mmCIF file of C-alpha atoms in Angstrom:
data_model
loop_
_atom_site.group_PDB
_atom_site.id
_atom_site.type_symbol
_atom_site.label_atom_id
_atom_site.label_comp_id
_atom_site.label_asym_id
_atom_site.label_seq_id
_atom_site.Cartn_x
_atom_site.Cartn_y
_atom_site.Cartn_z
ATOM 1 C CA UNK Y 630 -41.261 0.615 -27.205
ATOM 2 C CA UNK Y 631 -39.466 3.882 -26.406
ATOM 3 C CA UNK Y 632 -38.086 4.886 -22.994
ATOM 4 C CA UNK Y 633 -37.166 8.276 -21.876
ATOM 5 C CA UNK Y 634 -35.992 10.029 -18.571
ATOM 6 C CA UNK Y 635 -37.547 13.008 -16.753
ATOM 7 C CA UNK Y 636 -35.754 13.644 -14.141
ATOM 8 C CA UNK Y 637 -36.017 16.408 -10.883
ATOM 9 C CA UNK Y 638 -33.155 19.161 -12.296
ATOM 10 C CA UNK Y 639 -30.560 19.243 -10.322
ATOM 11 C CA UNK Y 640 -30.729 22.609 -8.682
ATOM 12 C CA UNK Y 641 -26.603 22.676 -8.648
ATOM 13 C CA UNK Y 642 -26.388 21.675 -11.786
ATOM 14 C CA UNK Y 643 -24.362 24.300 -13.395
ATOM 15 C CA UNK Y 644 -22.125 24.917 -10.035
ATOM 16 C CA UNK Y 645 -21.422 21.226 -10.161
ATOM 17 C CA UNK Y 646 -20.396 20.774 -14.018
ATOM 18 C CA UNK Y 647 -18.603 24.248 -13.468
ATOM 19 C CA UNK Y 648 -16.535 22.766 -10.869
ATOM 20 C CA UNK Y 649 -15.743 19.042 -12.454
ATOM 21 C CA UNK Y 650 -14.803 20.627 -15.924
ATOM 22 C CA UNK Y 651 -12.626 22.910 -14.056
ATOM 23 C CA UNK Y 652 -10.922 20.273 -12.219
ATOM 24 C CA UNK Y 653 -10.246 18.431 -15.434
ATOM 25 C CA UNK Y 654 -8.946 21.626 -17.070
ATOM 26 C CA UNK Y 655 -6.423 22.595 -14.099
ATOM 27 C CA UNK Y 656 -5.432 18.618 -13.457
ATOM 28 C CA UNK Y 657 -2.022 18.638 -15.412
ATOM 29 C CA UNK Y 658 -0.893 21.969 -13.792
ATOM 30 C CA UNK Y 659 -2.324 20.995 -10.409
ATOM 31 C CA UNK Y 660 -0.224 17.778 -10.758
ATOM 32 C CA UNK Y 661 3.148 19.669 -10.731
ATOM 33 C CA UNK Y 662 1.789 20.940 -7.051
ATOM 34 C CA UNK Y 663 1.328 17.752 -5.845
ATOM 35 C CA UNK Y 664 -2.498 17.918 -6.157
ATOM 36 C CA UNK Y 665 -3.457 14.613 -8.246
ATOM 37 C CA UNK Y 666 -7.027 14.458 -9.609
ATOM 38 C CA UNK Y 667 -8.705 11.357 -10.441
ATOM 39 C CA UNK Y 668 -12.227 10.327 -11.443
ATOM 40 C CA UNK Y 669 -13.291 7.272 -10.088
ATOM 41 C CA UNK Y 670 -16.392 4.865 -10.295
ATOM 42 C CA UNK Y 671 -17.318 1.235 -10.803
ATOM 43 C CA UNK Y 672 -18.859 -0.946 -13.750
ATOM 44 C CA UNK Y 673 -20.509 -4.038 -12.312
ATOM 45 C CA UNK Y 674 -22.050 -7.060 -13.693
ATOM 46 C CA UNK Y 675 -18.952 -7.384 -16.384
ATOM 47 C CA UNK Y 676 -20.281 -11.000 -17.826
ATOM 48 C CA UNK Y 677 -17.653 -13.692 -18.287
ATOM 49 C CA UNK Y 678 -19.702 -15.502 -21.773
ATOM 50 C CA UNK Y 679 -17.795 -17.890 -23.251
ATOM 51 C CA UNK Y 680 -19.860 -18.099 -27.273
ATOM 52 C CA UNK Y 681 -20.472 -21.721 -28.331
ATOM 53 C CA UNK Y 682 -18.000 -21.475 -31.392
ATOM 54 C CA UNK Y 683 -14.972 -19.972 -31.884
ATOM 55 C CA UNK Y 684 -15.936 -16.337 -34.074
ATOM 56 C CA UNK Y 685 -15.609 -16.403 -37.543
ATOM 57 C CA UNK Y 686 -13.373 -13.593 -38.619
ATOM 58 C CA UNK Y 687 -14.080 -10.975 -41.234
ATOM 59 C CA UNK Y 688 -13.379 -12.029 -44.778
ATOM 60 C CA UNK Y 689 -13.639 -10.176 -48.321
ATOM 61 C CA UNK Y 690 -17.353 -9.317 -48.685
ATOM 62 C CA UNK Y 691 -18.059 -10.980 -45.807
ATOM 63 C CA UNK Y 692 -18.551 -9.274 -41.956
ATOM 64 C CA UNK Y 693 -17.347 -11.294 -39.112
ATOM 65 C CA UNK Y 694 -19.920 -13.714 -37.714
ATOM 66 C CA UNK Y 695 -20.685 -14.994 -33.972
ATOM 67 C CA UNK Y 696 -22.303 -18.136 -32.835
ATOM 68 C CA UNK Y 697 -25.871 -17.343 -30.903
ATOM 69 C CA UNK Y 698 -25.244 -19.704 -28.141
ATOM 70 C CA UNK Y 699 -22.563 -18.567 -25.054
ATOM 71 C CA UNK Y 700 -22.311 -20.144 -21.541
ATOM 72 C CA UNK Y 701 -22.527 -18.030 -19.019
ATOM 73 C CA UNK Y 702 -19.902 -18.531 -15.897
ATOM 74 C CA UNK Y 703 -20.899 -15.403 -13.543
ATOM 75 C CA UNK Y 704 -19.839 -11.993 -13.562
ATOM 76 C CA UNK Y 705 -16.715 -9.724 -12.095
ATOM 77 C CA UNK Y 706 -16.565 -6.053 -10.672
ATOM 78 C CA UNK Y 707 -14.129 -3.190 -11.130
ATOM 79 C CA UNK Y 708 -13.683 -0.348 -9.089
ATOM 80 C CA UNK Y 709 -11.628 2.011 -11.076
ATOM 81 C CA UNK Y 710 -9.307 5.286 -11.004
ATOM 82 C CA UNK Y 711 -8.783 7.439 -13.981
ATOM 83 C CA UNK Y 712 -5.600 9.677 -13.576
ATOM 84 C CA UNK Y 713 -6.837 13.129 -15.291
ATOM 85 C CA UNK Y 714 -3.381 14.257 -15.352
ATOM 86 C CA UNK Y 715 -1.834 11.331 -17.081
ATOM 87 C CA UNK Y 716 -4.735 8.797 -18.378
ATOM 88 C CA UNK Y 717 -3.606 6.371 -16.182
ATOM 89 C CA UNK Y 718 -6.093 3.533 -14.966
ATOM 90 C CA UNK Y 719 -5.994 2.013 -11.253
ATOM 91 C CA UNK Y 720 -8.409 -1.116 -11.141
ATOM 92 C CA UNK Y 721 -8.651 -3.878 -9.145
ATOM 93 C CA UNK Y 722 -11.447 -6.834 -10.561
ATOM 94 C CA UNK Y 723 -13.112 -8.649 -7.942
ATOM 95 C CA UNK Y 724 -16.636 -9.959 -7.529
ATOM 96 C CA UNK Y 725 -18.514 -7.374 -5.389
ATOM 97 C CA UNK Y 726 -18.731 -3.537 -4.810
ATOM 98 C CA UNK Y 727 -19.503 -3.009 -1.510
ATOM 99 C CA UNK Y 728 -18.759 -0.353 1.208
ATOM 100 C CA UNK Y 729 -15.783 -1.945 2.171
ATOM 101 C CA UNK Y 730 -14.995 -2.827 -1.347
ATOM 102 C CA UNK Y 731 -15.016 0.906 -2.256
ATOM 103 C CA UNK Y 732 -13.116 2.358 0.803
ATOM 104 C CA UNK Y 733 -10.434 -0.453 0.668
ATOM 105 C CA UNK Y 734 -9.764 0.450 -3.289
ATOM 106 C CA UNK Y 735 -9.611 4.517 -2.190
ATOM 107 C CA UNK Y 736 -7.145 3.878 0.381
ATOM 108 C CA UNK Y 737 -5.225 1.740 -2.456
ATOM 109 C CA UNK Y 738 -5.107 4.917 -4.543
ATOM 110 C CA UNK Y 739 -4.444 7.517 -2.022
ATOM 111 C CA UNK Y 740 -1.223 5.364 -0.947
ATOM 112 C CA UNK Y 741 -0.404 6.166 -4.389
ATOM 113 C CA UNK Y 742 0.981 10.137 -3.305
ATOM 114 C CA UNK Y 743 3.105 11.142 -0.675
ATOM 115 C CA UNK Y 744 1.788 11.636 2.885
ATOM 116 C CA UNK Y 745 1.199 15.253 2.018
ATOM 117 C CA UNK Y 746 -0.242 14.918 -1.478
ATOM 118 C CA UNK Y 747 -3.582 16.293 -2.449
ATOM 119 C CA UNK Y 748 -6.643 14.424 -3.943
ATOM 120 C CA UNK Y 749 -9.361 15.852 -5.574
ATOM 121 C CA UNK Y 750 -11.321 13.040 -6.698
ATOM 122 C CA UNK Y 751 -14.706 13.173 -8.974
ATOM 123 C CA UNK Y 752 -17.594 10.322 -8.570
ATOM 124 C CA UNK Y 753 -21.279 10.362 -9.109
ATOM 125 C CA UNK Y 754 -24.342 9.680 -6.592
ATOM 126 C CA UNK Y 755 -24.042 6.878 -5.575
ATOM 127 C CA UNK Y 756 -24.701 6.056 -1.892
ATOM 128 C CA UNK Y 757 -21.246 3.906 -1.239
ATOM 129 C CA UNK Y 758 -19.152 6.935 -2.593
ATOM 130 C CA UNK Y 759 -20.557 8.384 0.701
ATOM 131 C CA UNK Y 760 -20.343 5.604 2.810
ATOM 132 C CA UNK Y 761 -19.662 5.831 6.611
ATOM 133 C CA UNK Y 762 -16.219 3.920 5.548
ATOM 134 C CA UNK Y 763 -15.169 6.392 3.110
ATOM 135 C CA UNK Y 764 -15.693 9.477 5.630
ATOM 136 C CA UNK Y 765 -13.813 7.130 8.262
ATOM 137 C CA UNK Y 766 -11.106 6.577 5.718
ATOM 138 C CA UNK Y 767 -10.595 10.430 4.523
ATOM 139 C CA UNK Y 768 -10.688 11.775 8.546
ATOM 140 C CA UNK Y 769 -8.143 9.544 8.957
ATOM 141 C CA UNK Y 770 -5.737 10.292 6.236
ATOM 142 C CA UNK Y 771 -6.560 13.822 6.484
ATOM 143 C CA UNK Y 772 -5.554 13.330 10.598
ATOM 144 C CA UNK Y 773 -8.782 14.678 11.564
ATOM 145 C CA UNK Y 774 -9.904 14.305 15.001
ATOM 146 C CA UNK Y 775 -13.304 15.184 15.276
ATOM 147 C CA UNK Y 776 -16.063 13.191 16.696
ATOM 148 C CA UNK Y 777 -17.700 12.279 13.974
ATOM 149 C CA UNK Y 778 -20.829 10.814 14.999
ATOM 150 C CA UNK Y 779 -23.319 7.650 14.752
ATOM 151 C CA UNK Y 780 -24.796 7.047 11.073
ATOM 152 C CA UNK Y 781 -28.136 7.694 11.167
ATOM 153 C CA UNK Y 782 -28.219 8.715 14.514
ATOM 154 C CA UNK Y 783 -25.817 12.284 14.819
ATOM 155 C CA UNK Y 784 -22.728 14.554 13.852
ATOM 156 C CA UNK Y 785 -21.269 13.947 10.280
ATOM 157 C CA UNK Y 786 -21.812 10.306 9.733
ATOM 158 C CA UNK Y 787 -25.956 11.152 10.715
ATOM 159 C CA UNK Y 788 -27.089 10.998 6.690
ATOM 160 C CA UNK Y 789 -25.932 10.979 3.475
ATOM 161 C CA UNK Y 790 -26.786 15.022 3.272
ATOM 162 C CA UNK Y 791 -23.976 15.645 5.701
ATOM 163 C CA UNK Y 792 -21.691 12.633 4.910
ATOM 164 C CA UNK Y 793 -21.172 14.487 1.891
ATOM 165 C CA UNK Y 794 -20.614 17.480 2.754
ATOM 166 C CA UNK Y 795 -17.935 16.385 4.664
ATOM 167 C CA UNK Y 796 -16.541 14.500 1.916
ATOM 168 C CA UNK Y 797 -16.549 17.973 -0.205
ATOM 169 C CA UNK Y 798 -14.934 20.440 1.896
ATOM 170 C CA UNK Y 799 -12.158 21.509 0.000
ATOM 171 C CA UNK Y 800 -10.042 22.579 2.888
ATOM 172 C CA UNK Y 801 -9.099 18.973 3.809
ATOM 173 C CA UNK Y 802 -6.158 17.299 1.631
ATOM 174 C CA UNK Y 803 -8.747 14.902 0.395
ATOM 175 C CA UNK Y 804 -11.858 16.185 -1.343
ATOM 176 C CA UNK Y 805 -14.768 14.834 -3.312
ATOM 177 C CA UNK Y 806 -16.239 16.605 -6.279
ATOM 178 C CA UNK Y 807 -19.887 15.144 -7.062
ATOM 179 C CA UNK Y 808 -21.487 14.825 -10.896
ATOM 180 C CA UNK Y 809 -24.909 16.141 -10.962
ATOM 181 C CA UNK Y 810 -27.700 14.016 -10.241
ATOM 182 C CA UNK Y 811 -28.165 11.880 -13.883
ATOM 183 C CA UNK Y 812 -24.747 13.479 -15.283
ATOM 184 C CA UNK Y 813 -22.688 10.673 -14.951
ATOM 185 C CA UNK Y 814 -21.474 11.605 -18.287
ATOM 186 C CA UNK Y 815 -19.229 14.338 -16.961
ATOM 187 C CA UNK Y 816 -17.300 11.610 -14.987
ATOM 188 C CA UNK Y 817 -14.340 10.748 -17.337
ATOM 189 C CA UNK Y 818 -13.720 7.244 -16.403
ATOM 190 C CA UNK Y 819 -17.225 6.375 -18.397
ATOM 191 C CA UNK Y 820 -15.095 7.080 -21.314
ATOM 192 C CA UNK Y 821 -12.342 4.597 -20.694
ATOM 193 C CA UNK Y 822 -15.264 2.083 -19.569
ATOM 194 C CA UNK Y 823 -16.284 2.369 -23.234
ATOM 195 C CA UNK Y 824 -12.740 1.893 -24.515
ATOM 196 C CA UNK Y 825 -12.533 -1.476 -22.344
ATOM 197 C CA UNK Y 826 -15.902 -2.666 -24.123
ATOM 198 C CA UNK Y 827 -15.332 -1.876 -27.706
ATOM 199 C CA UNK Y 828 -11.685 -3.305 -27.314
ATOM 200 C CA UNK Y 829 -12.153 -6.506 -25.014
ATOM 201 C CA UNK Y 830 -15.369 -7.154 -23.463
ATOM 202 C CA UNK Y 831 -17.629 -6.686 -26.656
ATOM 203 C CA UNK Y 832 -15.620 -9.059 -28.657
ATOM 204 C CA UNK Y 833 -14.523 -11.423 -25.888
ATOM 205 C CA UNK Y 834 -15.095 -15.029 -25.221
ATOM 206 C CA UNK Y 835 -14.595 -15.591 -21.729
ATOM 207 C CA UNK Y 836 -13.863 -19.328 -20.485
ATOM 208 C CA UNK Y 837 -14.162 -18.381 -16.815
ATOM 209 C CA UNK Y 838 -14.105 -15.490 -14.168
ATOM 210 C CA UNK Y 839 -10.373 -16.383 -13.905
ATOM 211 C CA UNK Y 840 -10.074 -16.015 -17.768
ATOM 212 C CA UNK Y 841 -11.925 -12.766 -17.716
ATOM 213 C CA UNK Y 842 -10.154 -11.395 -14.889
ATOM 214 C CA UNK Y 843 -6.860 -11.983 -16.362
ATOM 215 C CA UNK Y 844 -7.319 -10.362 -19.647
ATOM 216 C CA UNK Y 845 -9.008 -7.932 -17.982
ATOM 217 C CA UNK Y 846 -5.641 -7.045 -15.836
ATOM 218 C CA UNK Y 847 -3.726 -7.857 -18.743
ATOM 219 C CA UNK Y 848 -5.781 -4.951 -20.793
ATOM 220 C CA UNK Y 849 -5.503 -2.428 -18.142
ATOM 221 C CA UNK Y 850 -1.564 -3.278 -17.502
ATOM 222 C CA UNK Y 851 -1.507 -2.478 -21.994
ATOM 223 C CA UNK Y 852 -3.382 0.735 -21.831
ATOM 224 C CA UNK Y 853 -1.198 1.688 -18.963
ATOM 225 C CA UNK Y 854 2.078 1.186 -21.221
ATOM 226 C CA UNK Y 855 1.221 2.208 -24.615
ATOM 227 C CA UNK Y 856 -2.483 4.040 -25.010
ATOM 228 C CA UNK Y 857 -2.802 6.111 -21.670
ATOM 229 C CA UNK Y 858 -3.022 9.492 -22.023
ATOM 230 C CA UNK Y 859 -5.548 12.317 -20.235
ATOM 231 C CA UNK Y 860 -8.605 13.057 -22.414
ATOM 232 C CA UNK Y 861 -9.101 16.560 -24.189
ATOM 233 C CA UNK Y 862 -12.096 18.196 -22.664
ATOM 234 C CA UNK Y 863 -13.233 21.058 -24.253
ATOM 235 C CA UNK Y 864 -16.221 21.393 -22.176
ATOM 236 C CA UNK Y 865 -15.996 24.531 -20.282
ATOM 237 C CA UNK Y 866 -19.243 23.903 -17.788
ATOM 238 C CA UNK Y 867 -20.115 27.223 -18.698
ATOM 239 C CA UNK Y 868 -23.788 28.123 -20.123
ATOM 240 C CA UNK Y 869 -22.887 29.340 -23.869
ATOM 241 C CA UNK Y 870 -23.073 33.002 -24.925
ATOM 242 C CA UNK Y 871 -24.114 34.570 -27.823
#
């Protein structure tokens, strides 16, 4: 069987790819303002499977082989920060992604900058990215005052619609910059995800969520030293011309 996805367009589609491929194409000049940019978002369900057997490594004329059994000892979370400017990863592992979760690692990164730094930060759809703790979290860094409301009730916290809204006016020191619906593609930490799988996780036999944790950590703390670097995006988020 073959699956496929049809999904409602996106009627900001092209104003929303404009503006995250522009971000990532002004990030390293940006950075010498003070403005850091960062794409953020989470991979869940990382499995800690410890195989059977030890692997059995590649040998003339032979490919590498893996034993078919694996024990399964439960899964970690990480919430993680690419640095566009720089390729550097923030990521704390833990074992859920909730609200709280989110808004606790956010706060993490902005503490990162100076009072006064900038953030423009890119993330996709998802409902905790405009959480009533993340708009909390922003007001307060940004030292807005307004009232802001009762989720689901009134003001800026009343829905989603307006939490986000909130979340991506520009004119605070802390913006969001949203992927269009089912173009999670454009968010550049879905690239390092990748790196962490074909390097670690794919390969990886994991005797616990400890054990999994810790190389995890002691991956991210490698890449950090001796591989990070920001991506080269060529994508202009412009429709071509003939």
């Amino acid at each position: 069987m073959r699956g496929w996805l049809t999904p409602k367009p996106d009627p900001e589609f092209e104003s929303k790819c404009a503006d995250v491929c522009a971000l990532y194409h002004e990030a390293a000049e940006a950075a010498q303002q003070d403005v850091r940019t960062v794409s953020v978002d989470e991979m869940t369900g990382v499995q800690a499977l410890e195989r059977g057997a030890p692997d059995l490594p590649m040998q003339p004329g032979k490919v590498a082989r893996r034993e078919f059994e694996y024990i399964r000892h439960g899964t970690q979370t990480l919430i993680a920060a690419f640095d566009v400017a720089t390729g550097q990863i923030t990521a704390p592992i833990g074992d859920t992604r909730t609200e709280q979760d989110y808004a606790k690692f956010m706060e993490t990164v902005f503490a990162a900058g100076e009072p006064t730094t900038k953030w423009r930060v890119i993330a996709d759809n998802l409902n905790t990215h405009v959480s009533e703790s993340v708009v909390r979290l922003v007001a307060r860094l940004c030292d807005i005052d307004d009232d802001l409301g009762e989720k689901g009730k009134s003001g800026i916290l009343l829905s989603i619609a307006t939490r986000e809204a909130f979340l991506r006016d520009q004119s605070h020191r802390i913006s969001l910059h949203f992927t269009p619906k089912h173009a999670s593609w454009l968010n550049q930490i879905e690239i390092w995800f990748a790196i962490l799988a074909r390097k670690l996780l794919r390969r990886g036999s994991f005797t616990s969520k400890d054990d999994l944790k810790v190389r995890i950590e002691a991956f991210i703390a490698y890449f950090n030293r001796t591989l990070a670097k920001p991506f080269k995006w060529t994508m202009t988020g412009k429709p071509l011309a003939a």
